[in-house]
mmCIF file of C-alpha atoms in Angstrom:
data_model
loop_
_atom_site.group_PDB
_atom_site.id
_atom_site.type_symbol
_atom_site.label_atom_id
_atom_site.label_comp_id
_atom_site.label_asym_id
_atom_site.label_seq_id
_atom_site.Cartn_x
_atom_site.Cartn_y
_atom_site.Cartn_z
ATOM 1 C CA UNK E 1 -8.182 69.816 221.471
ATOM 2 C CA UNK E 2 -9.702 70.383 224.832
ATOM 3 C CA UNK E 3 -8.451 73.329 226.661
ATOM 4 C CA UNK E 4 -6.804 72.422 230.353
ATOM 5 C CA UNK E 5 -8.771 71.793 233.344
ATOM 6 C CA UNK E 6 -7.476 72.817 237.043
ATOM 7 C CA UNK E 7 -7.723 70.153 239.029
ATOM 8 C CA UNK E 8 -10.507 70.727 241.857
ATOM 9 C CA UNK E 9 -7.793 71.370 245.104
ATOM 10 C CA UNK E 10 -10.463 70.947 247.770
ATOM 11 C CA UNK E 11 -10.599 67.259 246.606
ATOM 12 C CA UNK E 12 -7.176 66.895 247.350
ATOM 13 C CA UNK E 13 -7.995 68.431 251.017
ATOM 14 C CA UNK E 14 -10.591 66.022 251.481
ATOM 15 C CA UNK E 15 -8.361 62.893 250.468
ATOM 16 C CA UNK E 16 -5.664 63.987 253.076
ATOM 17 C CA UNK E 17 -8.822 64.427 255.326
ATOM 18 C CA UNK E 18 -10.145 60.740 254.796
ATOM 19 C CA UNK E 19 -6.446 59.485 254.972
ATOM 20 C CA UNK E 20 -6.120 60.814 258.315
ATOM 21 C CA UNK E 21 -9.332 59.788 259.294
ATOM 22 C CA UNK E 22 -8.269 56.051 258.059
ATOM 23 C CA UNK E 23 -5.384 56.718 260.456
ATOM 24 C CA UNK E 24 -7.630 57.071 263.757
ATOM 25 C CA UNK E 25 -7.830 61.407 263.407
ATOM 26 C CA UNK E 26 -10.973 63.027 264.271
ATOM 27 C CA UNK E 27 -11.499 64.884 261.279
ATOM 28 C CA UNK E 28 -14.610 67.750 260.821
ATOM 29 C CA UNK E 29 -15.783 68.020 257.278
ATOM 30 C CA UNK E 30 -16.112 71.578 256.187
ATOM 31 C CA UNK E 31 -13.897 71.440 252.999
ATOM 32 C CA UNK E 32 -17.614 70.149 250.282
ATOM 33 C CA UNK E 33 -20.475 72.161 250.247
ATOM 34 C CA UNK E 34 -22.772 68.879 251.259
ATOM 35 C CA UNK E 35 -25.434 68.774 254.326
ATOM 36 C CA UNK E 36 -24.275 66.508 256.932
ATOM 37 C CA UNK E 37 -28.178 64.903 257.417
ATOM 38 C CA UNK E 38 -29.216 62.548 255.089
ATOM 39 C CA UNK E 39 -33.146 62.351 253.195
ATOM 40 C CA UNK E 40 -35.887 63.030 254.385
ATOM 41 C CA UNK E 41 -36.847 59.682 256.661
ATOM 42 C CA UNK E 42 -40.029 59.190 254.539
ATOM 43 C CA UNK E 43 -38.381 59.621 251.390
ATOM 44 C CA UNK E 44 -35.779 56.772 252.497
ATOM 45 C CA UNK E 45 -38.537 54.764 253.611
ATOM 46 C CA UNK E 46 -40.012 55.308 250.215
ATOM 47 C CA UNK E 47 -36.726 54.133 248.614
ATOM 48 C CA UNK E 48 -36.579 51.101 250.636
ATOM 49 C CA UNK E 49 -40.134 49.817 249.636
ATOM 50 C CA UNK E 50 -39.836 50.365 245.664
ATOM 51 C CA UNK E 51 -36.688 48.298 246.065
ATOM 52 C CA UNK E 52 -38.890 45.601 247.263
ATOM 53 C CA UNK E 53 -41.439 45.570 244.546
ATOM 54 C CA UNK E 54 -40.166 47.468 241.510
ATOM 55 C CA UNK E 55 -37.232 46.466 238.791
ATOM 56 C CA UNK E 56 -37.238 49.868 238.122
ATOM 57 C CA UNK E 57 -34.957 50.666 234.538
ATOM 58 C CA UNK E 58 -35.022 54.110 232.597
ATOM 59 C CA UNK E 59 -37.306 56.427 233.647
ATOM 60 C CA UNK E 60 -38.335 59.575 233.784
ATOM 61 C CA UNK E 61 -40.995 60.425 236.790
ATOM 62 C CA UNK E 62 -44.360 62.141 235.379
ATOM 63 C CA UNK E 63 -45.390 62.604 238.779
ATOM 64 C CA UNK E 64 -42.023 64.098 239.648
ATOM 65 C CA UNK E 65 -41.705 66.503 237.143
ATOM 66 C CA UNK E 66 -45.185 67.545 237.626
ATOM 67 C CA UNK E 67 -44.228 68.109 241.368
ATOM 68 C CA UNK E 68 -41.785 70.518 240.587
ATOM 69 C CA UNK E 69 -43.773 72.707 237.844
ATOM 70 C CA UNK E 70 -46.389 73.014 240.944
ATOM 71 C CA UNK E 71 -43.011 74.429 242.988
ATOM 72 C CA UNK E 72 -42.491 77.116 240.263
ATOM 73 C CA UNK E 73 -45.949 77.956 240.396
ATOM 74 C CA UNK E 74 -46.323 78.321 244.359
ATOM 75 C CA UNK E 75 -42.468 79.717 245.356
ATOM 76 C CA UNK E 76 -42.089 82.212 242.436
ATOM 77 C CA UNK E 77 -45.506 82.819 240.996
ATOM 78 C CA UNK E 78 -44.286 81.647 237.217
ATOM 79 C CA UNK E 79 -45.500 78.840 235.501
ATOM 80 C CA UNK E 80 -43.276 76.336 233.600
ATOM 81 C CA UNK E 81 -44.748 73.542 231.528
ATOM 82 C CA UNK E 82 -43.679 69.792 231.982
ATOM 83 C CA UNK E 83 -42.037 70.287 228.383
ATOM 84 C CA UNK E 84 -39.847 72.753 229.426
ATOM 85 C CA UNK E 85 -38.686 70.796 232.294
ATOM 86 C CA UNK E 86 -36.108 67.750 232.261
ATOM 87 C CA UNK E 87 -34.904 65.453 235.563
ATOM 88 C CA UNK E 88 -31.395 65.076 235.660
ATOM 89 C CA UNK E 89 -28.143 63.366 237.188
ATOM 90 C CA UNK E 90 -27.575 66.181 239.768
ATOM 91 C CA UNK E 91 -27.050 69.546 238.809
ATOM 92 C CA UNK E 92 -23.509 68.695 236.885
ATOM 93 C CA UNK E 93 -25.289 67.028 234.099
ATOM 94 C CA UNK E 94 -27.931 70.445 233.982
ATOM 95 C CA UNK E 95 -24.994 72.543 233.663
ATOM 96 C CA UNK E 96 -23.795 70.524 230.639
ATOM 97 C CA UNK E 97 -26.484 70.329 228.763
ATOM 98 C CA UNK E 98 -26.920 74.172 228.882
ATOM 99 C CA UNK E 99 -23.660 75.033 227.785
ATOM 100 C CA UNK E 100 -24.292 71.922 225.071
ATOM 101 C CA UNK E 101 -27.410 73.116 224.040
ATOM 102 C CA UNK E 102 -27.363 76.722 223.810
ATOM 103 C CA UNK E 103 -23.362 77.747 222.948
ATOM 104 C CA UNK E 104 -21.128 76.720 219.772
ATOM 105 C CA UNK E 105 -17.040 75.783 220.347
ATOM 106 C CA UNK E 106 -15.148 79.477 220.885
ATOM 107 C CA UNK E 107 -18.117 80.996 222.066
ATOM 108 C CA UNK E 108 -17.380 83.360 225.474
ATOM 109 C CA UNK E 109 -19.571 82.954 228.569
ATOM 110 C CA UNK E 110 -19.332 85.599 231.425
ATOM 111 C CA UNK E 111 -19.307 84.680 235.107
ATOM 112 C CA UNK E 112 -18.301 86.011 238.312
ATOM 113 C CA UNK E 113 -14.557 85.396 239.928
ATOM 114 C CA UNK E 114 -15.174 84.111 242.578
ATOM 115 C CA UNK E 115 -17.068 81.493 241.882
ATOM 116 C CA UNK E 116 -17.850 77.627 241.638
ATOM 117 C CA UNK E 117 -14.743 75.960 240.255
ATOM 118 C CA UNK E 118 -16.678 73.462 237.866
ATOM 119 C CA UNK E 119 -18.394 76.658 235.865
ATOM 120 C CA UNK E 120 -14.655 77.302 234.584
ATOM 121 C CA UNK E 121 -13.756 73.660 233.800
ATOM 122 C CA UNK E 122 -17.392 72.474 232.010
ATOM 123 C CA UNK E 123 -16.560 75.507 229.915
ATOM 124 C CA UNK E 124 -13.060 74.951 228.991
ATOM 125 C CA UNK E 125 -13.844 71.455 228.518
ATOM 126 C CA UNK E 126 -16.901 71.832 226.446
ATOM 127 C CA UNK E 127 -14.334 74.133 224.187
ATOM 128 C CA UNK E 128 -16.376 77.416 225.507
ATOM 129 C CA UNK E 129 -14.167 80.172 226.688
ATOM 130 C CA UNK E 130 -14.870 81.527 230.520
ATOM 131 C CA UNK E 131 -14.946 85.409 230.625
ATOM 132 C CA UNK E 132 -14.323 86.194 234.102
ATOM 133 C CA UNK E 133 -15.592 89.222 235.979
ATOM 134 C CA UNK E 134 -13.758 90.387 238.697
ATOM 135 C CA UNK E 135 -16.390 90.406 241.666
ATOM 136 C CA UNK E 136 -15.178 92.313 244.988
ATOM 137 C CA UNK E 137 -16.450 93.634 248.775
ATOM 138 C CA UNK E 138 -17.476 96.701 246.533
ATOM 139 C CA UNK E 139 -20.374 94.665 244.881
ATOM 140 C CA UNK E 140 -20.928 92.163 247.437
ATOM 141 C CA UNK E 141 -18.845 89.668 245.371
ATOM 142 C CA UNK E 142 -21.588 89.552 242.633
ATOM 143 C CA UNK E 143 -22.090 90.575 239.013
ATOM 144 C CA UNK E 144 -24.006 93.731 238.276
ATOM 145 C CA UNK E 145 -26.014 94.502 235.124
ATOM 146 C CA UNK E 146 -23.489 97.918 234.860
ATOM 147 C CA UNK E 147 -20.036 94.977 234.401
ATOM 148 C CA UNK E 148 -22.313 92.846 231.931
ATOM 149 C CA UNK E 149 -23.683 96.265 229.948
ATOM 150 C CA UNK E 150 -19.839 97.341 229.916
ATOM 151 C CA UNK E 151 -18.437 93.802 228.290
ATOM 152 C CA UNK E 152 -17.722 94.680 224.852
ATOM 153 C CA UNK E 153 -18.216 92.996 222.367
ATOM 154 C CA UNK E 154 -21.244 91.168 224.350
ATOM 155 C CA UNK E 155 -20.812 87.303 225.105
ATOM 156 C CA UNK E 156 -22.809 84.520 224.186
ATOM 157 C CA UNK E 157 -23.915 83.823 227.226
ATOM 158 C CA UNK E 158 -23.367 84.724 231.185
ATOM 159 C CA UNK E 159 -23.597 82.375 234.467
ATOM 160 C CA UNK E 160 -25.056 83.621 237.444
ATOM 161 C CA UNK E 161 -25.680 82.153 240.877
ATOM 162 C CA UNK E 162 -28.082 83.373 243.720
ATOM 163 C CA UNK E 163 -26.928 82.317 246.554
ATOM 164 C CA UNK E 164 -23.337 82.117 245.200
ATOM 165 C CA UNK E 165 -20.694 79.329 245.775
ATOM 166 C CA UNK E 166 -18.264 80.253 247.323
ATOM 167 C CA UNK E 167 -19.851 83.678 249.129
ATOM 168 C CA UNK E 168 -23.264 82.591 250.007
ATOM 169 C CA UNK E 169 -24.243 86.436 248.462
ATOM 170 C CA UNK E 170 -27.622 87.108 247.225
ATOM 171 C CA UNK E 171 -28.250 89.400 244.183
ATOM 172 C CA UNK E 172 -30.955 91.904 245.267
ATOM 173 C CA UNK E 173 -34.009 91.691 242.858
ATOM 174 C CA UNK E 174 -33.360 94.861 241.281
ATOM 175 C CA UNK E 175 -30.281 94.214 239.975
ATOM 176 C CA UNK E 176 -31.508 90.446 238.764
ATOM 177 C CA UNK E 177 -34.110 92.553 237.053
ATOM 178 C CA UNK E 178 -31.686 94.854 235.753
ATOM 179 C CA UNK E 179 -29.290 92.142 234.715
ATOM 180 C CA UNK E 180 -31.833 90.309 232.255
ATOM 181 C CA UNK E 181 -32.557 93.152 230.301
ATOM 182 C CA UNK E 182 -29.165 94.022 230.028
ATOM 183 C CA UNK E 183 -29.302 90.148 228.409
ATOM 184 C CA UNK E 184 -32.291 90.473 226.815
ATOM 185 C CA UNK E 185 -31.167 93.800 225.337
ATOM 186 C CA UNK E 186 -27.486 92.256 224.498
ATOM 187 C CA UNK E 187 -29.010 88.986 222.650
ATOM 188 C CA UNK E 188 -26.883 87.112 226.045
ATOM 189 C CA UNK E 189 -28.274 83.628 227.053
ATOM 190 C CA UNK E 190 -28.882 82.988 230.829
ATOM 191 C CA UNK E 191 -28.069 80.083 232.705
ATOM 192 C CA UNK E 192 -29.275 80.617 236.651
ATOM 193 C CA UNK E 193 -27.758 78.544 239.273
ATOM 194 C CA UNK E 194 -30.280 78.100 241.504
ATOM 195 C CA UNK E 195 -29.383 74.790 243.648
ATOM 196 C CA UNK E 196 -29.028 76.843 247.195
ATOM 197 C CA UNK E 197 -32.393 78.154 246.446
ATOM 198 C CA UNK E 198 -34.369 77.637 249.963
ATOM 199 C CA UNK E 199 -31.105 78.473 252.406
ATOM 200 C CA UNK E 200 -31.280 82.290 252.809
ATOM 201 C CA UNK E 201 -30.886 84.316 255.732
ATOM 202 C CA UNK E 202 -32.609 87.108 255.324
ATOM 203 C CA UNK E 203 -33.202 88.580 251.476
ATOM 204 C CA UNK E 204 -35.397 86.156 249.037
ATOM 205 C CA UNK E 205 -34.385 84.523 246.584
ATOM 206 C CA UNK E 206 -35.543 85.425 243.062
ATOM 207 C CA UNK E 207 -35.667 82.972 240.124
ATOM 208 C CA UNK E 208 -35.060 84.594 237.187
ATOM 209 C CA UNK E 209 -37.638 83.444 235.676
ATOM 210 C CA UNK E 210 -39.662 85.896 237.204
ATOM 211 C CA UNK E 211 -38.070 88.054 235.040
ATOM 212 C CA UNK E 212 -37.764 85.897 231.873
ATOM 213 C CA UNK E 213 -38.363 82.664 230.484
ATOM 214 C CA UNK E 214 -35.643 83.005 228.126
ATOM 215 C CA UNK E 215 -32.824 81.581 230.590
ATOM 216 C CA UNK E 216 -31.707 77.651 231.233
ATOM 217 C CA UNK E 217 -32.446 77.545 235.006
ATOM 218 C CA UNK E 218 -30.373 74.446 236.993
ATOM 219 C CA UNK E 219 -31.283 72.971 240.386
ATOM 220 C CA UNK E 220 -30.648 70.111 242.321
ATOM 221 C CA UNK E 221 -32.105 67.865 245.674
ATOM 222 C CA UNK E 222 -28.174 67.960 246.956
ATOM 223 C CA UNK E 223 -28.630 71.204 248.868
ATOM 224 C CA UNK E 224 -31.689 72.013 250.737
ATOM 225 C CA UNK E 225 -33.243 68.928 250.104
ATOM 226 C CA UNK E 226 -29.987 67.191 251.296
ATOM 227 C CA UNK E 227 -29.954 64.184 249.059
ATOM 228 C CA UNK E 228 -25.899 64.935 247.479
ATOM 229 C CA UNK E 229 -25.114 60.689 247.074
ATOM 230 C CA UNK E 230 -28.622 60.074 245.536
ATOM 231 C CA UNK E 231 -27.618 62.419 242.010
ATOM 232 C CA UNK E 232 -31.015 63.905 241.135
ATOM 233 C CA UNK E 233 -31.508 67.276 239.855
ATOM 234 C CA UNK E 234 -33.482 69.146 236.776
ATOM 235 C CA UNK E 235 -33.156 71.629 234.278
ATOM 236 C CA UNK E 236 -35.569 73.818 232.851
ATOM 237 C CA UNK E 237 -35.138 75.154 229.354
ATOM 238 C CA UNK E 238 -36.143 77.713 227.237
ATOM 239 C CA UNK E 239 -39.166 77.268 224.765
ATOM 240 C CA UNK E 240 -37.067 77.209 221.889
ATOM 241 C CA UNK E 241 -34.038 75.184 223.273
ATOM 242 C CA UNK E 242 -36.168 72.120 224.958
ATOM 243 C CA UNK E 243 -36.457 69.941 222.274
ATOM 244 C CA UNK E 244 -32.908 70.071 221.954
ATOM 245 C CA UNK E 245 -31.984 69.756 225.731
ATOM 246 C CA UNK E 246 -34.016 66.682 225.714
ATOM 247 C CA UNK E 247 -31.996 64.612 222.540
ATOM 248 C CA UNK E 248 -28.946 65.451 224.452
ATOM 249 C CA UNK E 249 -30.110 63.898 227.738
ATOM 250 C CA UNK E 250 -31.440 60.731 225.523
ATOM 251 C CA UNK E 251 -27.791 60.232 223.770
ATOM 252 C CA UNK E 252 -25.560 61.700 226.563
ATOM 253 C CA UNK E 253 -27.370 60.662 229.996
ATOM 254 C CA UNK E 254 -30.348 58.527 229.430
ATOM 255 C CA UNK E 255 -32.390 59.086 232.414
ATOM 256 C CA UNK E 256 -31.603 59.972 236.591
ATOM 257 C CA UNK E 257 -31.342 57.209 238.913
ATOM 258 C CA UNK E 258 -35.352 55.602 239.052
ATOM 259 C CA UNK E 259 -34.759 54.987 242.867
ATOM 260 C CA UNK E 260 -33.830 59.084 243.378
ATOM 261 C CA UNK E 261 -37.103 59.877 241.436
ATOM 262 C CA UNK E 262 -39.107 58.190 243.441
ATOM 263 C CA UNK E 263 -37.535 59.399 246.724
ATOM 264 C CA UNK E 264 -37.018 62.851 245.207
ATOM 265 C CA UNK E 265 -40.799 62.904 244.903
ATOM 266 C CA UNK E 266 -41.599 61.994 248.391
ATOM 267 C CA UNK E 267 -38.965 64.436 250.013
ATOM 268 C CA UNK E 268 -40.713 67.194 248.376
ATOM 269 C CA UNK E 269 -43.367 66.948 250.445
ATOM 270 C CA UNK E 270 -41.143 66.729 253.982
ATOM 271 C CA UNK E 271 -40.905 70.413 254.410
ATOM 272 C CA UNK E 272 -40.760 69.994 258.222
ATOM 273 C CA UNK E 273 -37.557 67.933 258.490
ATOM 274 C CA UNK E 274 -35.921 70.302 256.079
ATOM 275 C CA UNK E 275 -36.559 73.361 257.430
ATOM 276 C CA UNK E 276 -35.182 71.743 260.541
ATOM 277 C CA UNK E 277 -31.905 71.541 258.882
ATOM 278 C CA UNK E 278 -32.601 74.962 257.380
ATOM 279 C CA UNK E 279 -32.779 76.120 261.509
ATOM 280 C CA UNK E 280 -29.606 74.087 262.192
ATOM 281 C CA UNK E 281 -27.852 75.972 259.245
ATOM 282 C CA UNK E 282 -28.581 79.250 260.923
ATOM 283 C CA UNK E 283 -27.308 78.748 263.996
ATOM 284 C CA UNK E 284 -24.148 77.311 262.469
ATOM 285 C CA UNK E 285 -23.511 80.453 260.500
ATOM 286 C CA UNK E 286 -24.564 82.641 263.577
ATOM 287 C CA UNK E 287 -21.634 80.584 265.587
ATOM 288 C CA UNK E 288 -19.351 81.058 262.943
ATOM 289 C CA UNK E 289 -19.967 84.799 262.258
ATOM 290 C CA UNK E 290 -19.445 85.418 265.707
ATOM 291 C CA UNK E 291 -16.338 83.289 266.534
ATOM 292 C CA UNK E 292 -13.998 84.662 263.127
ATOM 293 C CA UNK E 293 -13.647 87.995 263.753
ATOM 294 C CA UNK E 294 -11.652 87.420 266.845
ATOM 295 C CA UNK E 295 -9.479 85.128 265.083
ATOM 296 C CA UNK E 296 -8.208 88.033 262.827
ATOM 297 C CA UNK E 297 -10.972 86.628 260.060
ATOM 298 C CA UNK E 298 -12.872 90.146 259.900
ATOM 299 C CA UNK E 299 -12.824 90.411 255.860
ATOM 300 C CA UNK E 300 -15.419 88.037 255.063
ATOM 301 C CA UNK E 301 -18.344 87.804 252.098
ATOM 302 C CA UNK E 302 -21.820 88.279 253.555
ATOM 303 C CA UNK E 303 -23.054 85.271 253.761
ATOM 304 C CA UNK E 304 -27.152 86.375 252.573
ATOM 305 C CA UNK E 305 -27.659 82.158 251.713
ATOM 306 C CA UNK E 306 -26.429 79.095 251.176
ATOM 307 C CA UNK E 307 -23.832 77.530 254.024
ATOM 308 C CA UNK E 308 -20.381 79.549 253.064
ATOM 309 C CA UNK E 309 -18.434 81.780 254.799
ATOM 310 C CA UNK E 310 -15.712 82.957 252.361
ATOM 311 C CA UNK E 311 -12.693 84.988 254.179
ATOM 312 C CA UNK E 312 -9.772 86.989 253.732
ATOM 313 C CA UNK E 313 -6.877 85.448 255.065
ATOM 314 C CA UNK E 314 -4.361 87.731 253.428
ATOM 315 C CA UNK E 315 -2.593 88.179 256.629
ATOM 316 C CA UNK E 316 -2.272 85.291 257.407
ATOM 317 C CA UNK E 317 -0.783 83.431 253.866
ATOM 318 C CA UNK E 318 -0.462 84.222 250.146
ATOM 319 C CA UNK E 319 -1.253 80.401 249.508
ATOM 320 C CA UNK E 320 -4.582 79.453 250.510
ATOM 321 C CA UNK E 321 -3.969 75.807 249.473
ATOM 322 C CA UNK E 322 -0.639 75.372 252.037
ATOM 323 C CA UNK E 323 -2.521 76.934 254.425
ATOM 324 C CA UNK E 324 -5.573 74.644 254.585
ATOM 325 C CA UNK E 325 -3.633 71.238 254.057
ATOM 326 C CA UNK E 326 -1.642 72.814 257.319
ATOM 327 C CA UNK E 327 -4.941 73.923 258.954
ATOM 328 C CA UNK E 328 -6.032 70.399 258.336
ATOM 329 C CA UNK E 329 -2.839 68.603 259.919
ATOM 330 C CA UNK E 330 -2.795 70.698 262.792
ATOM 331 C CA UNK E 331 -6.318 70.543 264.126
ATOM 332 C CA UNK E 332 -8.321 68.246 261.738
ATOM 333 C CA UNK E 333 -10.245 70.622 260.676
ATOM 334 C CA UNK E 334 -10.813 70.611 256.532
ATOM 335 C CA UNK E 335 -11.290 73.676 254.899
ATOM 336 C CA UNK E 336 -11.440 74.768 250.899
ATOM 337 C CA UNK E 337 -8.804 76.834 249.616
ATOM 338 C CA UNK E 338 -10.342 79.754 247.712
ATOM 339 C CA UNK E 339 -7.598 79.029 244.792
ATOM 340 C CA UNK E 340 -10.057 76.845 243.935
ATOM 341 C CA UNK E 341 -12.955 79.810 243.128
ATOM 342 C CA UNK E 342 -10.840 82.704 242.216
ATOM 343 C CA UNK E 343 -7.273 81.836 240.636
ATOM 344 C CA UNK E 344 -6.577 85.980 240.550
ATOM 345 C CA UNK E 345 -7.641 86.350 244.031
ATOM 346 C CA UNK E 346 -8.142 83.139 245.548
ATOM 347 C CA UNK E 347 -4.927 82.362 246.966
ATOM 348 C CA UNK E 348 -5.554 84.718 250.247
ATOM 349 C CA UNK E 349 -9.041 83.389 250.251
ATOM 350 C CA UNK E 350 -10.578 80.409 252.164
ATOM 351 C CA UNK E 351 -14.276 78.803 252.490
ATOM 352 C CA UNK E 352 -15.381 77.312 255.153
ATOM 353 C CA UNK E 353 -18.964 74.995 255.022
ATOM 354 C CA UNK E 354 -21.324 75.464 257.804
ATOM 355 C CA UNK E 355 -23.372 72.101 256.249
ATOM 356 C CA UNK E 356 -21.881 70.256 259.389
ATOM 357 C CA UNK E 357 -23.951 69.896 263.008
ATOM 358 C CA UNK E 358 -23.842 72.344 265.074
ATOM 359 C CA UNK E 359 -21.675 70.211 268.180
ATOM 360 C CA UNK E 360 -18.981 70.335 265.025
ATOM 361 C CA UNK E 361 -19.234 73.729 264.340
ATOM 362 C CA UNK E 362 -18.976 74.427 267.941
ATOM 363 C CA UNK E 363 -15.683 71.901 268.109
ATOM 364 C CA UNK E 364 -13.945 72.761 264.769
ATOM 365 C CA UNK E 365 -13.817 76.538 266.185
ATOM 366 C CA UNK E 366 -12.566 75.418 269.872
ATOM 367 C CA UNK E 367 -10.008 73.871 267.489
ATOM 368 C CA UNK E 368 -9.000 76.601 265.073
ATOM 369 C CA UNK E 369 -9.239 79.318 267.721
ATOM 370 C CA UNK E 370 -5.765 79.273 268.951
ATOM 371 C CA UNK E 371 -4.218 77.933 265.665
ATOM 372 C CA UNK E 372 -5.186 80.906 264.195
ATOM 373 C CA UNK E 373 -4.616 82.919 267.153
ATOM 374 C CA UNK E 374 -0.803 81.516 267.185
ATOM 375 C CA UNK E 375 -0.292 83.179 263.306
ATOM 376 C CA UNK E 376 -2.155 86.616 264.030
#
C-alpha cells in the first residue's frame, strides 16, 4: 500500500481565491509559482500555424531536443547527447521517471525541509521514503555536502534544487562541487532540479553536470520560459539509466503535447521577450524586499533566484495556513502557507510569488501594508 500524501494547501488557497474572484473580488495571484505573461508571441504564432496545417499525433521533436543539447553546450560548457535527453509532460512527469528509474520500493532519498511539496508526495507515493534535512538561516536554507557526508547509513539517492522552491536560495558552486563527491564518494544518485534555472539575481547558476554526468537533471519551459498551461519539459539521464528512462516514458507517458514541441522550439530562440520578464521579476523582488521589513517581515530567505520570498511570520501566527486563507479574505491577496514546504517548520512560514506584474506587486503591498501593520 501507498504511503499517505498531504494534500497540496496552497491549492486550497487558490480555490477560495477563484471563488471570490467568481464573486466580483479583485483577487492578486501570488499563492503558484507561475509567470503571469504568457509565450513568447512568436512561439504562439508558431502554435497557431501548425494547427492549421499539421494533424500532429505522438511525437517526439528531433529538432527540439537537439535545441536543447546546443543549450547545455553554450550555458554550462558540458555536452549531453540527444540519447541522454528525453522531452517530457512538464517537469512532474521528469521527476517521476527519476525516482522510477533509478530507486527500488523502501529505498530513502534525502532532500532539504523546506522544500517543494510534490518532492515529498512523488516519493511517498512511488513507495520511496523522504529523508528530510533540516535546512535553516544558518545554511541559507540549503543542503551542504557536511549534512549529506554526516547521513548514516548513506541514502539511495538525494534531491537538490538551485534556485530552491520555496527560498529562491542558490547553492554556491563550491559546495555543489563538494556535494557530488560526497555522492559520488557515497554511491548516492542525484536528481537536480533545475526548472528556475535562468531567474537569478546575482550568483550563477551551476548545473551539476558540470560536475558530473552521473545525476538525472529535470527542467521545464513553465518558469523562465513562461509556458506553465502548455506542459513541456525534459529530463536528462545518466548513460547507464537512459535506456530505461525512455521504456518508462513509452508505457507510462507516451510523448509531450506535439503543439508544445513545436512552440517550445520557437520560444527558445525569443531570448529578448524573456529576459524582459526576467527585468520585470527584478524589480518585483526589489519592491518586495523593500516593502516587508516594515511590515514586521524582517526574517526572510535570501531570495539569490527564482520569484520567492519565503518569511518568518512567527510573530505573527503559529498556523501559516489560517493565516493566509485570512490574509486572503481580508485584502485579496493569495499567499502559500509554508506548511506546505516544511511540515516541522512551516507553520510560521509563508511564500509569497513575485511571478505577478509589477502594478500588482505594487497593489497587493498597498493592500497588506496595514493588515499586517494592524497584527504587529
Amino acid at each position: 500500500m501507498t504511503q499517505d500524501v498531504s494534500p497540496f494547501q496552497a491549492i486550497a488557497v487558490s480555490r477560495l481565491a477563484y471563488e471570490l474572484q467568481a464573486a466580483g473580488r479583485s483577487i492578486i495571484h501570488m499563492e503558484f509559482g507561475q509567470p503571469s505573461t504568457g509565450a513568447p508571441k512568436r512561439a504562439i504564432a508558431t502554435a497557431h500555424a501548425v494547427l492549421d496545417s499539421e494533424s500532429m499525433g505522438y511525437w517526439e521533436s528531433p529538432e527540439l531536443k537537439a535545441r536543447i543539447c546546443r543549450h547545455y553546450a553554450d550555458t554550462y560548457g558540458v555536452d549531453v547527447t540527444p540519447g541522454r535527453l528525453a522531452i517530457t509532460c512538464g517537469a512532474s512527469p521528469a521527476l517521476v521517471l527519476a525516482l522510477s528509474c533509478a530507486f527500488s520500493p523502501g529505498d530513502h532519498v534525502a532532500l532539504a525541509r523546506p522544500g517543494y511539496v510534490a518532492y515529498r508526495g512523488t516519493l511517498k507515493t512511488l513507495n520511496l521514503v523522504p529523508l528530510e534535512i533540516e535546512c535553516g538561516e544558518e545554511t541559507r536554507y540549503q543542503l551542504t555536502a557536511a549534512q549529506v557526508a554526516a547521513l548514516d547509513p548513506a541514502p539511495a539517492g538525494l534531491i537538490i534544487a538551485s534556485p530552491a522552491n520555496p527560498t529562491g536560495t542558490i547553492l554556491p558552486e563550491a559546495e555543489l562541487a563538494a556535494i557530488v563527491a560526497v555522492c559520488a564518494e557515497r554511491n548516492i544518485r542525484i536528481i537536480s532540479d533545475e526548472i528556475y534555472h535562468g531567474l537569478s539575481w546575482g550568483p550563477r547558476c551551476a548545473s551539476v553536470l558540470e560536475h558530473t554526468a552521473d545525476a538525472f537533471v529535470i527542467n521545464s519551459f513553465s518558469k523562465y520560459f513562461s509556458m506553465a498551461g502548455w506542459r513541456l519539459g525534459w529530463i536528462v539521464s545518466p548513460d547507464d539509466m537512459a535506456e530505461r528512462v525512455a521504456a518508462y516514458i513509452g508505457n507510462m507517458f507516451l510523448t509531450a503535447p506535439s503543439l508544445s514541441q513545436h512552440a517550445g522550439l520557437v520560444a527558445m530562440d525569443c531570448r529578448d521577450e524573456l529576459e524582459g520578464h526576467v527585468e520585470t521579476y527584478r524589480r518585483n523582488r526589489e519592491l518586495m524586499l523593500a516593502a516587508l521589513p516594515a511590515l514586521g517581515l524582517e526574517r526572510i530567505a535570501p531570495p539569490d533566484g527564482a520569484f520567492y520570498i519565503y518569511a518568518d511570520i512567527s510573530r505573527f501566527t503559529d498556523d501559516s495556513l489560517e493565516f493566509c486563507m485570512q490574509l486572503l479574505k481580508d485584502t485579496g491577496v493569495a499567499t502559500a502557507p509554508g506548511v506546505d514546504f516544511d511540515p516541522v517548520n512551516g507553520h510560521t512560514h509563508m511564500r509569497f510569488s513575485f511571478a505577478v506584474s509589477t502594478p500588482e506587486v505594487e497593489d497587493a503591498l498597498a493592500r497588506i501594508a496595514p493588515w499586517f501593520k494592524a497584527r504587529a
